[in-house]
Short mmCIF file of C-alpha atoms in Angstrom, two decimals:
data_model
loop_
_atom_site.label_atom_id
_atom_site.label_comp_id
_atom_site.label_asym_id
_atom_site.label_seq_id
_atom_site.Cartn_x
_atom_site.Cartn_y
_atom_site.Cartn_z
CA UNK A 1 97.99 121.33 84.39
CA UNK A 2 94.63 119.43 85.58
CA UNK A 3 93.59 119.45 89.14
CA UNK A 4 90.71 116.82 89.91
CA UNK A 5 88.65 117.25 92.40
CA UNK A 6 86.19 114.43 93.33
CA UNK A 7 83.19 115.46 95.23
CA UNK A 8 79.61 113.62 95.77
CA UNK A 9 78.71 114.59 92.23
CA UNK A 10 81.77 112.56 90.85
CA UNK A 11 84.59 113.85 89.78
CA UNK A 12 84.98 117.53 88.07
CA UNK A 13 88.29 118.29 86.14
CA UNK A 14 88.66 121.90 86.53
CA UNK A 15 91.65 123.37 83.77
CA UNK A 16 94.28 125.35 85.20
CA UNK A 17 96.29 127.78 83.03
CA UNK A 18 99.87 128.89 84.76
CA UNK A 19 100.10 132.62 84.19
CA UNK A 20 103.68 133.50 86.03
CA UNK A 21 106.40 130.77 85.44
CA UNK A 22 108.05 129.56 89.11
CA UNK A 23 108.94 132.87 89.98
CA UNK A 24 109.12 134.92 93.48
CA UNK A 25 105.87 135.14 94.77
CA UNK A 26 106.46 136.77 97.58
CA UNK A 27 108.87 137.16 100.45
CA UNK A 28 109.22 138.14 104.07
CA UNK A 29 112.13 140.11 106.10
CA UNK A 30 112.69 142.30 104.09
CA UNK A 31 109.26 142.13 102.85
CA UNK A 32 109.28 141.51 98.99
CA UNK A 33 105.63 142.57 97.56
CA UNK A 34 103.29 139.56 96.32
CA UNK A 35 102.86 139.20 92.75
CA UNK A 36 99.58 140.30 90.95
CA UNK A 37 97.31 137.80 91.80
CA UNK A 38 98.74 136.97 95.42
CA UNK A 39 98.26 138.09 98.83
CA UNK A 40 100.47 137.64 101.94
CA UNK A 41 100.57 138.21 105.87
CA UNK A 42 103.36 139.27 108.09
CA UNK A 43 105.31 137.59 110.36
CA UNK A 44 103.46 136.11 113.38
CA UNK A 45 104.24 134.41 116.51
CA UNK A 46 100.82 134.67 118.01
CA UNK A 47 100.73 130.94 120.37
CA UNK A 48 103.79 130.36 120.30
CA UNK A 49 105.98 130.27 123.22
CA UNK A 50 109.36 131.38 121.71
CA UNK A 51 110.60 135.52 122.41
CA UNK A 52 110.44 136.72 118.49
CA UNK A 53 111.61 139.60 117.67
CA UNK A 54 111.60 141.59 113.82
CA UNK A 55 114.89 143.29 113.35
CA UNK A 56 116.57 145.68 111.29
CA UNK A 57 119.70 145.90 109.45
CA UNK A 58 120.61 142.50 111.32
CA UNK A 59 123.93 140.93 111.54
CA UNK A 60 125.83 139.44 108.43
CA UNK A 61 122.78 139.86 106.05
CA UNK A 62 122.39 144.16 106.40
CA UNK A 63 118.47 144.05 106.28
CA UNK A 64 115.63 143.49 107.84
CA UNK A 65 115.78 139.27 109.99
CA UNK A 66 113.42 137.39 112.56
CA UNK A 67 115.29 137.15 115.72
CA UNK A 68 114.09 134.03 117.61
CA UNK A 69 115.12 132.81 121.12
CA UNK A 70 113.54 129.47 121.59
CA UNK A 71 113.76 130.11 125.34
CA UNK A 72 115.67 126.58 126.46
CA UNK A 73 113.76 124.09 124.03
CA UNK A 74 116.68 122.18 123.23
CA UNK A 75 116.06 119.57 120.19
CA UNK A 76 113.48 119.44 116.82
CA UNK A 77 111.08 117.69 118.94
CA UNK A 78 110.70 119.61 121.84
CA UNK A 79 110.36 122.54 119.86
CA UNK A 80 107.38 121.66 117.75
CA UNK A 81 105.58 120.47 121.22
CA UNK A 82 106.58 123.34 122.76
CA UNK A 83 105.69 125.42 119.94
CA UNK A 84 108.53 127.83 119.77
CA UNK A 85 107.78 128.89 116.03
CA UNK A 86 106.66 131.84 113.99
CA UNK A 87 104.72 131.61 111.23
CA UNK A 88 103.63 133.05 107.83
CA UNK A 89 100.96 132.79 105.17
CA UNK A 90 100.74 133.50 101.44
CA UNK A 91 96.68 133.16 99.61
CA UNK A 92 95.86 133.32 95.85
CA UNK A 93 93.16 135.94 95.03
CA UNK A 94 89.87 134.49 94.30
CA UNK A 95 89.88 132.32 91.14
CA UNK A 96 92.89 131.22 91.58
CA UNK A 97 95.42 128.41 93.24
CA UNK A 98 99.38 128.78 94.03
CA UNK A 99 101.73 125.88 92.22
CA UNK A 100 104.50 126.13 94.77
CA UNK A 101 108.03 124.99 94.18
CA UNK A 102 110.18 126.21 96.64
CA UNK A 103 110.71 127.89 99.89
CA UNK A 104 114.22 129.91 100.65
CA UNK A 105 115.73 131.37 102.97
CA UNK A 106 119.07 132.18 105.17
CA UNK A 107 119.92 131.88 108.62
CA UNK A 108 122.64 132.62 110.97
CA UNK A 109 123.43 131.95 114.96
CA UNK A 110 124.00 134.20 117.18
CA UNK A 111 126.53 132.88 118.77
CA UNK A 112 129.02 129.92 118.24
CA UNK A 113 127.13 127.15 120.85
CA UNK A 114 125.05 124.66 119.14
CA UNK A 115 123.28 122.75 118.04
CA UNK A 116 120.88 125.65 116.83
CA UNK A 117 118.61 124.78 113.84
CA UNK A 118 115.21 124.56 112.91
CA UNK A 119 112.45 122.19 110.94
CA UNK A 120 109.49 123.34 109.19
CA UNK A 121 105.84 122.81 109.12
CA UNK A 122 102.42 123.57 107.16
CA UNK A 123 98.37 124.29 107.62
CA UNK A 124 98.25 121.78 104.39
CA UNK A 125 98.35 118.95 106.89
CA UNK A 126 97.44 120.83 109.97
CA UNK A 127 101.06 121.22 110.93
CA UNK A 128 101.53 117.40 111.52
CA UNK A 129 104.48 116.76 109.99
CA UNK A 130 107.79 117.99 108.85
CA UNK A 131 108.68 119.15 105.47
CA UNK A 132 111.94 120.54 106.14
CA UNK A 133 115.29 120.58 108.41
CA UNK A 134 118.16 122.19 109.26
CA UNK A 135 120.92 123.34 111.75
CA UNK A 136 123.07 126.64 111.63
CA UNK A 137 126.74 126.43 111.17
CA UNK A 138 127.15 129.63 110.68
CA UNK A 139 128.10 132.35 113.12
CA UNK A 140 130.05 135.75 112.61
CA UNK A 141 131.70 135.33 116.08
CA UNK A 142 134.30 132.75 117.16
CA UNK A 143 135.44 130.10 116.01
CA UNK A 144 133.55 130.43 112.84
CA UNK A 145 133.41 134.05 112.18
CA UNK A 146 131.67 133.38 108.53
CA UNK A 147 130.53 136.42 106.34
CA UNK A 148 127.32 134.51 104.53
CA UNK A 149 124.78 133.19 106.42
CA UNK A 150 124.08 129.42 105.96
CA UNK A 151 121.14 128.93 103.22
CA UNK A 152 118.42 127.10 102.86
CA UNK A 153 116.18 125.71 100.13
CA UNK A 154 112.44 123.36 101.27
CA UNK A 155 110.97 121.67 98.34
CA UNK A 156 107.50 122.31 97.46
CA UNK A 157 107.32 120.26 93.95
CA UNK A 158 105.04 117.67 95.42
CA UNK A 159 100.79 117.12 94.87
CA UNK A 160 100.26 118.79 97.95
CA UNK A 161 101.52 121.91 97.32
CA UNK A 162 99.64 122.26 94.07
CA UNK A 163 96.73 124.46 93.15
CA UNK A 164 96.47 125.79 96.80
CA UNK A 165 94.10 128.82 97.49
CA UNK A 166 96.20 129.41 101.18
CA UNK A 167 99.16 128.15 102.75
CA UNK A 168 100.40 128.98 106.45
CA UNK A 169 103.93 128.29 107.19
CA UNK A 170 105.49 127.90 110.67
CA UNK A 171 109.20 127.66 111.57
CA UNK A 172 110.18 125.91 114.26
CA UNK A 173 113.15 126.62 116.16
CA UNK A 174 115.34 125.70 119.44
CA UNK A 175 119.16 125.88 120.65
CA UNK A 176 121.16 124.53 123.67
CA UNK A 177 120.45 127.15 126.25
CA UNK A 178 117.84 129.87 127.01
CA UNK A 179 120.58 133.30 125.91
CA UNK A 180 121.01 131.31 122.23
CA UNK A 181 118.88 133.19 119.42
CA UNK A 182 118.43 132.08 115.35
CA UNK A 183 118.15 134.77 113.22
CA UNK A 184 116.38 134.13 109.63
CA UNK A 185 116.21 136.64 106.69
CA UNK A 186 115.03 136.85 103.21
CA UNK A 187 112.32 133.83 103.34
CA UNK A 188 111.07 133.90 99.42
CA UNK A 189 108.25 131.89 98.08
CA UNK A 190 108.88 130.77 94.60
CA UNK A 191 106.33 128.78 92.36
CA UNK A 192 103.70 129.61 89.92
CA UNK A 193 100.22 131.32 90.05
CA UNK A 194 97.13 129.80 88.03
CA UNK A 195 93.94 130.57 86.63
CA UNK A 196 91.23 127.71 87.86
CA UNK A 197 88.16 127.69 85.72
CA UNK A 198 85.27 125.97 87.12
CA UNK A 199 82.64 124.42 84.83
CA UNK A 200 80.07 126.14 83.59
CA UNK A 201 76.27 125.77 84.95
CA UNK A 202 75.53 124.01 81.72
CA UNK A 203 78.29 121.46 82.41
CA UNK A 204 77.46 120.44 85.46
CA UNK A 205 73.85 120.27 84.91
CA UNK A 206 74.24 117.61 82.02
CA UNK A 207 77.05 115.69 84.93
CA UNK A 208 74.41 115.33 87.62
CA UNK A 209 71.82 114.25 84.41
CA UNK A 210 74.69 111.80 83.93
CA UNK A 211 75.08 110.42 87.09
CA UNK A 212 71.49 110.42 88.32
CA UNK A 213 70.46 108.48 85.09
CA UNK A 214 73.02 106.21 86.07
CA UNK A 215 71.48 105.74 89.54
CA UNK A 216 68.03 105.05 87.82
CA UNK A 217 69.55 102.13 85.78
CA UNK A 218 71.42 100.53 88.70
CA UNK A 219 68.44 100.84 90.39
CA UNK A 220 65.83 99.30 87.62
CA UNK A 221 68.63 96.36 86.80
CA UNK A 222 68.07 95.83 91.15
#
């Protein structure tokens, strides 16, 4: 794969070499350890206004699960203004990018009110905009009284999520009345690793000869 990058100097084609095929990266609650050549940070819900807790051997799943309790935010909306979210980050070491493809995990309400569910955002855009969706169905009390919890899959195929050296997630989550919690477990990063080389001195050296005897001409034909 080629990731171009266009700068003031023009535009420098650095070559990327994938050296783990779309695999799991990483993954949070239960903690899965990052994959030579990644790092990753906890679960956080530093600024946001939602009661998260990190529990163990949780309900239905028998491990480790983010208990959230968006605290009376009440539709998608609300919740991303209101910031009821937690959040996590995954970073390539230094020389190299993430090639993301997925994000999974499952989920499970605590109760059988709803609507409960939950949309997604990113640091690639500054957490403007949604890249995912979702509502619970499924509860292990009445009238649903499943055994799996409901699972979920956000695509991360696109440009954007290509070549990254960091990526901070947030989840954000609400439900119809201030006692109604979302629990989430086994959230699992899947995509690729790569090796970026950037050009040698030498190459970029003969560039900006390139470009700046390009300037000269422009300016002489002026």
């Amino acid at each position: 794969m080629n990731k171009i990058i266009s700068g003031s100097l023009g535009v420098l084609i650095f070559a990327v070499t994938g050296i783990a095929n779309a695999t799991l990266l990483v993954g949070w609650q239960p903690d899965v350890a990052p994959i030579t050549g990644v790092s990753a940070t906890g679960i956080s819900s530093v600024g946001s206004t939602a009661t998260v807790n990190l529990l163990s051997d949780c309900t239905l799943v028998s491990s480790d699960c983010v208990n959230v309790n968006p605290n009376g935010v009440t539709t998608a909306a609300d919740a991303v203004t209101s910031n009821t979210f937690f959040e996590f980050s995954a970073s390539a070491d230094t020389g190299l990018g993430l090639d993301l493809t997925s994000l999974m995990f499952s989920a499970f309400k605590g109760g059988s009110s709803g609507p409960r569910g939950w949309v997604m955002r990113t640091s690639i855009d500054a957490f403007a905009s949604d890249i995912g969706d979702g509502i619970l169905t499924c509860s292990p009390f009445s009238p649903t009284f499943c055994t799996e919890p409901d699972l979920f899959s956000v695509d991360l195929t696109g440009s954007d999520f290509q070549g990254l050296a960091q990526i901070d997630f947030r989840i954000y989550s609400y439900s119809p009345s201030e006692v109604n919690v979302l629990n989430y477990s086994h959230l699992e990063l899947h995509g690729d690793v790569s090796q970026v080389s950037v050009p040698e001195p030498t190459s970029l050296a003969l560039l900006g000869l390139g470009l700046a005897g390009l300037g000269f001409t422009r300016k002489k034909r002026t």
